[in-house]
Amino acid sequence: MNGLTIGRLAKASGLRTDTLRYYERLGLIQTEGRKANGYRIFVPETLQQLQFIHRAKLLNFTLEEIKDLFIVRGSPQSNCEQIYERLQGKIAEIDGKIDELATFKRELQSIAKKCPRGDAPLTDCSLMDFLDKPVACCEEKPKARSRKRNFGKVCVAIFALGASSLPAHAKPISYVDGVMVMQENDETGHTLSFDYTLTPNYAIGWYDKWEENERGGKNYSVHGPEFNTLLKRWNLPDGQANIFNSTGAGFADGDHKIRGAAWTSFLADYETRRLYSSYEIRGMFADDINSSVWQRARVGVAPYAAGYDDVAAWFMLQGDYHPGKKDTWVATPLVRLFYKTYLLEAGYSSNHRLMLNWDLQF
Amino acid sequence: MRKFFIALALIIALSGPAYAETIKASVNGLVCAFCATGIEKTFRTQAAVDTVNVDLDNKLVTITTKPQQTLDDATITKLITDAGYSVTGITRNR
């Protein structure tokens, strides 16, 4: 064996032996066996691997991410694009942190403006006043407090109102025995859902969403079954109005960690053959990765009253309110087209994201 | 022979209309063609139905049955309700 013992490796790398054992447990470094006395023997390349880990850590990569980089590096199918994607993910994460720090800075500047100087007693100091308050007045807060607040909101939404997930462009209940597939790509992320209508008032389905965390800019995904309910419908001579709820629970995947997730949403809409309006409140709770309640409203007008066999066209304006996001208010002008059971929407949001939604009913 | 004619008369009498029937249902809430396709799909699952036409302008669903077949009002109302709409009236022509 040409390998190194843990003691020699620790000396050569400057790391503690328990750190090396920890790296070994994570699979970052490998042994090639043990000596007769039971001492680990590390493969000869281990020192280079430790240098790689050290440099990656300097660039803010986590150990899990470094392990992932080792996997990419070791795979013959890997290419530069895969590394580039990871770099972009890391840059987005850093951007998120910069935004968060900028928010904290603004908050501190705001407190500092109100803080008297000189010999004024500490009781007049705005920072002390701010920290003593049980609930701060400002919108952005340290993470733990914000999480608690959002969790409360979601709980209220889930249990008192029944908050989430409805793709806002179509009703989540179609006709008995009908199946609807909806895909939504917009400034909130990417959504895919399937719904099967059991009765005129109930549908079951599966919901997948890939999106950025409301605060940190990290990507995560949510998956799970959901239950859709038509709470009330008004069929009028020249219009139809509805209130729907969609509630689901499953799991969220982010930072290589799985958490429980729950979501709920209420959608109210009213439409005639030429006018459309809707309002939706949605909440998502996914442990530490995201807890948020946000709202969406739409208004639309059709340039002509399309017949049953015609292509229908709508011009719509969608407004989104995300209290926790950098882009708190987002407006998206869009065009909706549908023909029979095919529906397509395309738009461009005020925060420069393309919207492309489609529905299929069968 | 007499029994045969009686049996034949009974079969004819019980077998429903001899010709196709056109049924018009007036429907509330009929504003969106994308959603109203549910009506067409729901009726097409019925063996008695030959054609279905949805008219958004006049808020009418017109169903033509196959010869010697019919759909009763309760079934029509249920099918349209299952598709998410309300029936306000039904008329028939043979």
Short mmCIF file of C-alpha atoms in Angstrom, two decimals:
data_model
loop_
_atom_site.label_atom_id
_atom_site.label_comp_id
_atom_site.label_asym_id
_atom_site.label_seq_id
_atom_site.Cartn_x
_atom_site.Cartn_y
_atom_site.Cartn_z
CA MET A 1 0.00 0.00 0.00
CA ASN A 2 1.32 3.40 -1.03
CA GLY A 3 -1.36 5.31 0.88
CA LEU A 4 -1.15 7.60 3.85
CA THR A 5 -2.13 6.91 7.43
CA ILE A 6 -4.56 9.35 8.99
CA GLY A 7 -1.79 10.84 11.12
CA ARG A 8 0.49 11.50 8.15
CA LEU A 9 -2.42 12.88 6.15
CA ALA A 10 -3.41 15.19 9.01
CA LYS A 11 0.16 16.46 9.23
CA ALA A 12 0.50 16.95 5.47
CA SER A 13 -2.87 18.71 5.11
CA GLY A 14 -2.93 20.65 8.36
CA LEU A 15 -6.39 19.21 9.19
CA ARG A 16 -7.47 17.48 12.35
CA THR A 17 -7.87 13.72 12.30
CA ASP A 18 -11.54 13.94 13.29
CA THR A 19 -12.13 16.29 10.32
CA LEU A 20 -10.58 13.67 8.05
CA ARG A 21 -12.80 10.97 9.53
CA TYR A 22 -15.81 13.21 9.01
CA TYR A 23 -14.83 13.77 5.35
CA GLU A 24 -14.45 10.03 4.97
CA ARG A 25 -17.91 9.40 6.41
CA LEU A 26 -19.34 11.92 3.92
CA GLY A 27 -17.60 10.10 1.10
CA LEU A 28 -15.42 13.05 0.19
CA ILE A 29 -12.22 11.06 0.67
CA GLN A 30 -11.66 7.34 0.49
CA THR A 31 -9.50 4.76 2.20
CA GLU A 32 -7.93 1.85 0.38
CA GLY A 33 -8.07 -0.36 3.42
CA ARG A 34 -6.58 -0.70 6.86
CA LYS A 35 -3.25 -1.75 8.21
CA ALA A 36 -2.88 -4.87 10.33
CA ASN A 37 -3.12 -2.63 13.41
CA GLY A 38 -6.46 -1.26 12.16
CA TYR A 39 -5.20 2.17 11.05
CA ARG A 40 -6.89 3.62 7.98
CA ILE A 41 -4.83 3.91 4.83
CA PHE A 42 -5.99 6.69 2.51
CA VAL A 43 -5.54 6.53 -1.25
CA PRO A 44 -2.53 8.49 -2.53
CA GLU A 45 -4.73 11.14 -4.29
CA THR A 46 -6.33 12.12 -0.98
CA LEU A 47 -4.01 15.07 -0.45
CA GLN A 48 -5.05 16.57 -3.83
CA GLN A 49 -8.69 15.95 -2.93
CA LEU A 50 -8.23 17.81 0.35
CA GLN A 51 -6.73 20.76 -1.54
CA PHE A 52 -9.74 20.68 -3.87
CA ILE A 53 -12.10 20.69 -0.87
CA HIS A 54 -10.18 23.56 0.73
CA ARG A 55 -10.38 25.75 -2.40
CA ALA A 56 -14.06 24.91 -2.96
CA LYS A 57 -14.84 25.87 0.63
CA LEU A 58 -13.09 29.20 0.06
CA LEU A 59 -15.58 29.73 -2.81
CA ASN A 60 -18.44 29.10 -0.39
CA PHE A 61 -19.35 25.62 -1.61
CA THR A 62 -20.86 23.38 1.06
CA LEU A 63 -19.51 19.88 1.69
CA GLU A 64 -22.59 18.40 0.01
CA GLU A 65 -21.97 20.58 -3.04
CA ILE A 66 -18.29 19.62 -3.06
CA LYS A 67 -19.28 15.95 -2.98
CA ASP A 68 -21.54 16.65 -5.94
CA LEU A 69 -18.61 18.30 -7.75
CA PHE A 70 -16.50 15.18 -7.12
CA ILE A 71 -19.28 13.05 -8.61
CA VAL A 72 -19.46 15.28 -11.70
CA ARG A 73 -15.69 15.23 -12.03
CA GLY A 74 -15.60 11.45 -11.75
CA SER A 75 -18.29 10.79 -14.34
CA PRO A 76 -17.15 10.15 -17.93
CA GLN A 77 -20.47 11.67 -19.18
CA SER A 78 -19.86 14.98 -17.44
CA ASN A 79 -19.19 18.17 -19.35
CA CYS A 80 -18.51 21.83 -18.65
CA GLU A 81 -22.21 22.72 -18.90
CA GLN A 82 -22.92 20.79 -15.71
CA ILE A 83 -20.22 22.73 -13.88
CA TYR A 84 -21.52 25.97 -15.39
CA GLU A 85 -25.04 25.24 -14.10
CA ARG A 86 -23.69 24.69 -10.60
CA LEU A 87 -21.72 27.92 -10.81
CA GLN A 88 -24.84 29.80 -11.85
CA GLY A 89 -26.74 28.26 -8.94
CA LYS A 90 -24.00 29.39 -6.57
CA ILE A 91 -23.99 32.90 -8.06
CA ALA A 92 -27.79 33.10 -7.65
CA GLU A 93 -27.44 31.99 -4.04
CA ILE A 94 -24.84 34.70 -3.40
CA ASP A 95 -27.12 37.27 -5.09
CA GLY A 96 -29.87 36.20 -2.72
CA LYS A 97 -27.58 36.71 0.27
CA ILE A 98 -26.48 40.13 -1.06
CA ASP A 99 -30.14 41.15 -1.37
CA GLU A 100 -30.84 39.94 2.11
CA LEU A 101 -27.81 41.80 3.51
CA ALA A 102 -28.85 44.94 1.59
CA THR A 103 -32.27 44.68 3.25
CA PHE A 104 -30.67 44.38 6.67
CA LYS A 105 -28.44 47.36 5.83
CA ARG A 106 -31.44 49.50 4.87
CA GLU A 107 -33.19 48.46 8.05
CA LEU A 108 -30.16 49.40 10.16
CA GLN A 109 -29.81 52.73 8.30
CA SER A 110 -33.45 53.44 9.01
CA ILE A 111 -32.93 52.73 12.73
CA ALA A 112 -29.70 54.78 12.78
CA LYS A 113 -31.53 57.80 11.34
CA LYS A 114 -33.89 57.80 14.29
CA CYS A 115 -31.12 57.25 16.83
CA PRO A 116 -30.15 60.40 18.79
CA ARG A 117 -26.44 61.01 19.28
CA GLY A 118 -24.26 62.51 21.97
CA ASP A 119 -25.28 62.25 25.63
CA ALA A 120 -28.87 61.08 25.09
CA PRO A 121 -29.82 58.20 27.46
CA LEU A 122 -29.94 54.65 26.09
CA THR A 123 -33.71 54.57 26.49
CA ASP A 124 -33.92 57.10 23.61
CA CYS A 125 -31.88 54.86 21.35
CA SER A 126 -33.97 53.59 18.43
CA LEU A 127 -32.02 50.30 18.19
CA MET A 128 -32.82 49.38 21.80
CA ASP A 129 -36.42 50.33 21.20
CA PHE A 130 -36.53 48.20 18.04
CA LEU A 131 -34.99 45.15 19.70
CA ASP A 132 -37.22 45.39 22.75
CA LYS A 133 -40.41 45.29 20.73
CA PRO A 134 -42.01 41.87 20.65
CA VAL A 135 -42.97 42.33 16.98
CA ALA A 136 -40.92 44.67 14.85
CA CYS A 137 -42.57 47.28 12.70
CA CYS A 138 -40.40 46.81 9.64
CA GLU A 139 -41.21 44.46 6.80
CA GLU A 140 -37.96 42.48 6.76
CA LYS A 141 -36.79 40.73 9.90
CA PRO A 142 -34.15 38.26 10.94
CA LYS A 143 -34.92 34.83 9.46
CA ALA A 144 -36.17 32.99 12.53
CA ARG A 145 -38.74 35.62 13.35
CA SER A 146 -39.91 35.87 9.76
CA ARG A 147 -40.29 32.12 9.54
CA LYS A 148 -42.40 32.10 12.65
CA ARG A 149 -44.59 34.88 11.30
CA ASN A 150 -45.06 33.16 7.95
CA PHE A 151 -45.77 29.85 9.59
CA GLY A 152 -48.52 31.53 11.56
CA LYS A 153 -49.97 33.04 8.41
CA VAL A 154 -49.97 29.72 6.63
CA CYS A 155 -51.55 27.97 9.58
CA VAL A 156 -54.29 30.57 9.61
CA ALA A 157 -54.72 30.14 5.88
CA ILE A 158 -54.75 26.36 6.05
CA PHE A 159 -56.90 25.81 9.04
CA ALA A 160 -59.09 28.92 9.17
CA LEU A 161 -59.65 29.47 5.50
CA GLY A 162 -58.85 26.15 4.28
CA ALA A 163 -53.38 29.05 1.22
CA SER A 164 -50.60 27.71 -2.66
CA SER A 165 -51.11 26.05 -5.57
CA LEU A 166 -53.75 26.56 -8.12
CA PRO A 167 -52.30 27.31 -11.46
CA ALA A 168 -54.15 30.59 -11.84
CA HIS A 169 -55.02 30.26 -15.49
CA ALA A 170 -57.61 27.50 -15.32
CA LYS A 171 -60.21 26.08 -13.03
CA PRO A 172 -58.96 23.12 -10.99
CA ILE A 173 -62.18 21.16 -11.55
CA SER A 174 -63.36 20.33 -15.05
CA TYR A 175 -66.18 17.83 -15.64
CA VAL A 176 -66.92 14.46 -14.05
CA ASP A 177 -64.33 11.92 -15.26
CA GLY A 178 -62.39 14.73 -16.95
CA VAL A 179 -58.60 14.97 -16.69
CA MET A 180 -56.75 18.25 -16.90
CA VAL A 181 -53.01 18.76 -17.28
CA MET A 182 -51.71 22.25 -16.53
CA GLN A 183 -48.23 23.59 -16.93
CA GLU A 184 -47.27 27.06 -15.83
CA ASN A 185 -43.91 28.76 -16.37
CA ASP A 186 -43.75 32.27 -15.00
CA GLU A 187 -41.92 34.57 -12.66
CA THR A 188 -42.84 32.38 -9.67
CA GLY A 189 -41.25 29.25 -11.17
CA HIS A 190 -42.53 26.17 -12.99
CA THR A 191 -45.69 24.29 -12.09
CA LEU A 192 -47.05 21.02 -13.39
CA SER A 193 -50.35 19.61 -12.19
CA PHE A 194 -52.77 16.84 -13.09
CA ASP A 195 -56.36 16.84 -11.91
CA TYR A 196 -59.04 14.21 -12.20
CA THR A 197 -62.60 15.39 -11.52
CA LEU A 198 -64.51 12.95 -9.33
CA THR A 199 -67.77 14.84 -8.91
CA PRO A 200 -68.98 18.30 -10.02
CA ASN A 201 -67.49 19.65 -6.77
CA TYR A 202 -64.35 17.61 -6.14
CA ALA A 203 -61.16 16.72 -7.97
CA ILE A 204 -57.98 14.98 -6.95
CA GLY A 205 -54.62 15.57 -8.48
CA TRP A 206 -50.87 15.76 -8.25
CA TYR A 207 -48.95 18.99 -7.94
CA ASP A 208 -45.28 19.72 -8.73
CA LYS A 209 -43.64 23.10 -8.44
CA TRP A 210 -40.05 24.22 -8.96
CA GLU A 211 -39.35 27.71 -7.75
CA GLU A 212 -37.05 30.12 -6.01
CA ASN A 213 -37.29 30.55 -2.30
CA GLU A 214 -39.14 33.74 -1.43
CA ARG A 215 -36.12 35.09 0.47
CA GLY A 216 -32.85 33.42 -0.39
CA GLY A 217 -33.15 32.88 -4.13
CA LYS A 218 -32.38 29.18 -3.74
CA ASN A 219 -34.14 26.74 -6.01
CA TYR A 220 -36.36 24.13 -4.48
CA SER A 221 -39.25 21.95 -5.55
CA VAL A 222 -42.51 20.81 -3.99
CA HIS A 223 -44.40 17.64 -4.88
CA GLY A 224 -47.51 15.96 -3.60
CA PRO A 225 -51.17 15.10 -4.00
CA GLU A 226 -53.81 17.78 -3.72
CA PHE A 227 -57.53 17.96 -3.31
CA ASN A 228 -59.58 20.57 -5.17
CA THR A 229 -63.00 21.71 -4.09
CA LEU A 230 -65.56 23.85 -5.83
CA LEU A 231 -66.88 25.73 -2.82
CA LYS A 232 -69.51 27.73 -4.69
CA ARG A 233 -70.60 28.27 -8.26
CA TRP A 234 -73.03 30.77 -9.71
CA ASN A 235 -74.26 29.86 -13.18
CA LEU A 236 -75.78 33.06 -14.53
CA PRO A 237 -77.53 33.70 -17.84
CA ASP A 238 -74.50 35.65 -19.16
CA GLY A 239 -71.70 34.66 -16.85
CA GLN A 240 -70.22 32.26 -14.37
CA ALA A 241 -68.60 32.88 -10.97
CA ASN A 242 -66.71 30.36 -8.83
CA ILE A 243 -64.85 29.97 -5.59
CA PHE A 244 -62.34 27.11 -5.45
CA ASN A 245 -60.01 25.75 -2.85
CA SER A 246 -57.02 23.59 -3.54
CA THR A 247 -55.13 22.02 -0.65
CA GLY A 248 -52.26 19.59 -0.73
CA ALA A 249 -49.43 18.11 1.27
CA GLY A 250 -46.26 16.34 0.26
CA PHE A 251 -42.56 17.05 0.36
CA ALA A 252 -40.16 19.83 -0.58
CA ASP A 253 -36.71 19.15 -1.97
CA GLY A 254 -33.98 21.77 -1.60
CA ASP A 255 -30.31 21.89 -0.59
CA HIS A 256 -30.22 18.08 -0.93
CA LYS A 257 -32.67 17.79 1.93
CA ILE A 258 -36.28 16.58 1.98
CA ARG A 259 -38.83 18.31 4.18
CA GLY A 260 -42.56 18.09 4.67
CA ALA A 261 -44.63 20.62 2.76
CA ALA A 262 -48.25 21.78 2.75
CA TRP A 263 -50.08 24.26 0.58
CA THR A 264 -53.52 25.67 0.13
CA SER A 265 -55.13 28.30 -2.04
CA PHE A 266 -58.41 30.05 -2.71
CA LEU A 267 -59.39 31.20 -6.17
CA ALA A 268 -62.43 33.33 -6.97
CA ASP A 269 -63.28 34.15 -10.57
CA TYR A 270 -66.02 35.75 -12.59
CA GLU A 271 -66.25 35.68 -16.36
CA THR A 272 -68.57 36.52 -19.18
CA ARG A 273 -67.83 35.93 -22.84
CA ARG A 274 -65.95 39.26 -23.04
CA LEU A 275 -64.78 40.04 -19.49
CA TYR A 276 -62.68 38.07 -17.01
CA SER A 277 -61.54 38.71 -13.45
CA SER A 278 -59.98 36.54 -10.77
CA TYR A 279 -58.35 36.79 -7.38
CA GLU A 280 -56.27 34.17 -5.66
CA ILE A 281 -54.53 33.91 -2.30
CA ARG A 282 -51.95 31.19 -2.01
CA GLY A 283 -49.82 29.91 0.82
CA MET A 284 -46.95 27.48 0.94
CA PHE A 285 -45.29 26.06 4.01
CA ALA A 286 -42.17 24.00 3.49
CA ASP A 287 -40.21 24.12 6.73
CA ASP A 288 -37.05 26.24 6.46
CA ILE A 289 -36.97 26.40 2.66
CA ASN A 290 -40.06 28.51 2.16
CA SER A 291 -43.02 29.78 4.11
CA SER A 292 -45.01 32.39 2.33
CA VAL A 293 -48.44 33.70 1.50
CA TRP A 294 -48.88 35.57 -1.75
CA GLN A 295 -51.70 36.92 -3.85
CA ARG A 296 -52.60 37.17 -7.51
CA ALA A 297 -55.29 39.01 -9.42
CA ARG A 298 -56.22 39.06 -13.08
CA VAL A 299 -58.43 41.12 -15.33
CA GLY A 300 -59.05 40.37 -18.98
CA VAL A 301 -61.01 41.41 -22.00
CA ALA A 302 -61.83 39.46 -25.16
CA PRO A 303 -61.85 41.48 -28.39
CA TYR A 304 -64.72 39.32 -29.71
CA ALA A 305 -67.18 36.81 -28.31
CA ALA A 306 -65.74 33.57 -29.66
CA GLY A 307 -68.11 30.78 -30.65
CA TYR A 308 -67.77 27.21 -29.45
CA ASP A 309 -65.79 26.19 -32.55
CA ASP A 310 -63.69 29.37 -32.76
CA VAL A 311 -60.24 30.23 -31.49
CA ALA A 312 -60.83 32.48 -28.49
CA ALA A 313 -58.41 35.32 -27.70
CA TRP A 314 -58.06 37.27 -24.47
CA PHE A 315 -55.85 40.17 -23.41
CA MET A 316 -55.13 40.00 -19.70
CA LEU A 317 -53.18 41.75 -17.01
CA GLN A 318 -51.94 39.71 -14.07
CA GLY A 319 -50.71 41.30 -10.84
CA ASP A 320 -48.73 39.34 -8.24
CA TYR A 321 -47.98 40.44 -4.70
CA HIS A 322 -45.15 38.57 -2.94
CA PRO A 323 -44.51 40.23 0.43
CA GLY A 324 -41.28 38.31 1.00
CA LYS A 325 -39.67 38.72 -2.39
CA LYS A 326 -37.35 41.35 -3.79
CA ASP A 327 -39.89 42.01 -6.53
CA THR A 328 -42.83 42.53 -4.22
CA TRP A 329 -45.22 43.66 -6.94
CA VAL A 330 -45.06 42.07 -10.37
CA ALA A 331 -47.29 42.88 -13.31
CA THR A 332 -47.59 40.54 -16.30
CA PRO A 333 -49.49 41.50 -19.43
CA LEU A 334 -50.42 38.35 -21.31
CA VAL A 335 -52.37 36.91 -24.19
CA ARG A 336 -54.59 33.87 -23.72
CA LEU A 337 -55.64 31.74 -26.67
CA PHE A 338 -57.74 28.64 -26.59
CA TYR A 339 -59.39 26.30 -29.00
CA LYS A 340 -61.60 23.48 -27.77
CA THR A 341 -59.54 21.69 -25.13
CA TYR A 342 -56.21 23.42 -25.78
CA LEU A 343 -55.29 26.57 -23.91
CA LEU A 344 -52.11 28.63 -24.25
CA GLU A 345 -50.97 31.78 -22.44
CA ALA A 346 -47.90 33.89 -23.13
CA GLY A 347 -46.74 37.04 -21.38
CA TYR A 348 -43.79 39.03 -20.11
CA SER A 349 -43.53 40.24 -16.53
CA SER A 350 -42.34 43.56 -15.14
CA ASN A 351 -39.36 41.74 -13.56
CA HIS A 352 -38.37 40.54 -17.05
CA ARG A 353 -39.52 36.92 -16.92
CA LEU A 354 -41.26 35.15 -19.75
CA MET A 355 -44.61 33.52 -19.03
CA LEU A 356 -45.70 30.47 -20.97
CA ASN A 357 -48.64 28.42 -19.68
CA TRP A 358 -50.62 25.66 -21.29
CA ASP A 359 -53.59 23.48 -20.33
CA LEU A 360 -54.92 20.36 -21.88
CA GLN A 361 -58.26 18.78 -21.05
CA PHE A 362 -59.28 15.28 -22.00
CA MET B 1 -100.44 -15.82 -34.92
CA ARG B 2 -102.53 -13.51 -32.79
CA LYS B 3 -100.00 -13.86 -29.93
CA PHE B 4 -97.18 -12.97 -32.32
CA PHE B 5 -98.83 -9.69 -33.34
CA ILE B 6 -99.52 -8.78 -29.75
CA ALA B 7 -95.86 -9.42 -28.84
CA LEU B 8 -94.69 -7.36 -31.84
CA ALA B 9 -96.98 -4.49 -30.90
CA LEU B 10 -95.64 -4.58 -27.34
CA ILE B 11 -91.98 -4.52 -28.52
CA ILE B 12 -92.66 -1.55 -30.79
CA ALA B 13 -94.56 0.27 -28.07
CA LEU B 14 -91.77 -0.25 -25.50
CA SER B 15 -88.80 0.43 -27.73
CA GLY B 16 -89.06 4.26 -27.62
CA PRO B 17 -89.25 6.71 -30.47
CA ALA B 18 -88.96 5.24 -33.92
CA TYR B 19 -86.98 8.25 -35.14
CA ALA B 20 -84.03 10.23 -33.87
CA GLU B 21 -84.92 12.86 -31.33
CA THR B 22 -83.54 16.40 -31.15
CA ILE B 23 -83.35 17.72 -27.61
CA LYS B 24 -82.53 21.34 -26.82
CA ALA B 25 -81.38 22.24 -23.30
CA SER B 26 -81.15 25.87 -22.23
CA VAL B 27 -78.12 26.27 -19.99
CA ASN B 28 -76.89 28.97 -17.60
CA GLY B 29 -73.18 29.70 -17.14
CA LEU B 30 -72.30 28.80 -20.69
CA VAL B 31 -69.62 31.44 -21.39
CA CYS B 32 -66.32 29.66 -21.97
CA ALA B 33 -65.80 27.21 -24.83
CA PHE B 34 -62.75 25.64 -23.11
CA CYS B 35 -64.90 24.72 -20.13
CA ALA B 36 -67.98 23.84 -22.17
CA THR B 37 -66.11 21.06 -23.99
CA GLY B 38 -66.93 19.06 -20.88
CA ILE B 39 -70.57 19.04 -21.94
CA GLU B 40 -69.72 17.60 -25.34
CA LYS B 41 -67.39 14.98 -23.86
CA THR B 42 -69.92 13.98 -21.20
CA PHE B 43 -72.75 13.46 -23.71
CA ARG B 44 -70.52 11.56 -26.12
CA THR B 45 -70.10 8.85 -23.49
CA GLN B 46 -73.83 8.08 -23.79
CA ALA B 47 -74.75 5.26 -26.18
CA ALA B 48 -78.04 6.95 -27.07
CA VAL B 49 -76.39 10.16 -28.28
CA ASP B 50 -75.62 10.71 -31.93
CA THR B 51 -74.50 14.37 -32.03
CA VAL B 52 -73.97 17.19 -29.55
CA ASN B 53 -73.80 20.86 -30.38
CA VAL B 54 -72.95 23.67 -27.97
CA ASP B 55 -74.19 27.13 -28.93
CA LEU B 56 -72.67 29.82 -26.72
CA ASP B 57 -74.61 32.65 -28.43
CA ASN B 58 -78.00 31.16 -27.61
CA LYS B 59 -76.88 29.28 -24.46
CA LEU B 60 -78.21 26.05 -25.91
CA VAL B 61 -76.98 22.49 -25.92
CA THR B 62 -78.56 20.50 -28.75
CA ILE B 63 -78.46 16.73 -28.55
CA THR B 64 -79.55 14.41 -31.34
CA THR B 65 -80.22 10.85 -30.33
CA LYS B 66 -79.74 7.74 -32.40
CA PRO B 67 -82.91 6.27 -34.01
CA GLN B 68 -85.23 4.60 -31.52
CA GLN B 69 -83.22 5.97 -28.61
CA THR B 70 -83.88 8.77 -26.15
CA LEU B 71 -82.53 10.47 -23.06
CA ASP B 72 -84.89 11.50 -20.29
CA ASP B 73 -84.87 14.98 -18.74
CA ALA B 74 -83.34 13.76 -15.48
CA THR B 75 -80.36 12.21 -17.30
CA ILE B 76 -79.82 15.35 -19.40
CA THR B 77 -79.97 17.56 -16.32
CA LYS B 78 -77.53 15.32 -14.45
CA LEU B 79 -75.05 15.22 -17.33
CA ILE B 80 -75.06 19.00 -17.75
CA THR B 81 -74.77 19.50 -13.99
CA ASP B 82 -71.83 17.05 -13.89
CA ALA B 83 -70.15 19.21 -16.52
CA GLY B 84 -70.59 22.22 -14.23
CA TYR B 85 -73.64 24.05 -15.62
CA SER B 86 -77.30 24.62 -14.76
CA VAL B 87 -80.22 23.59 -16.93
CA THR B 88 -83.07 26.10 -17.20
CA GLY B 89 -85.30 24.27 -19.71
CA ILE B 90 -85.53 21.30 -22.07
CA THR B 91 -87.51 21.04 -25.32
CA ARG B 92 -87.84 18.07 -27.69
CA ASN B 93 -88.56 17.60 -31.41
CA ARG B 94 -89.09 14.30 -33.19
#
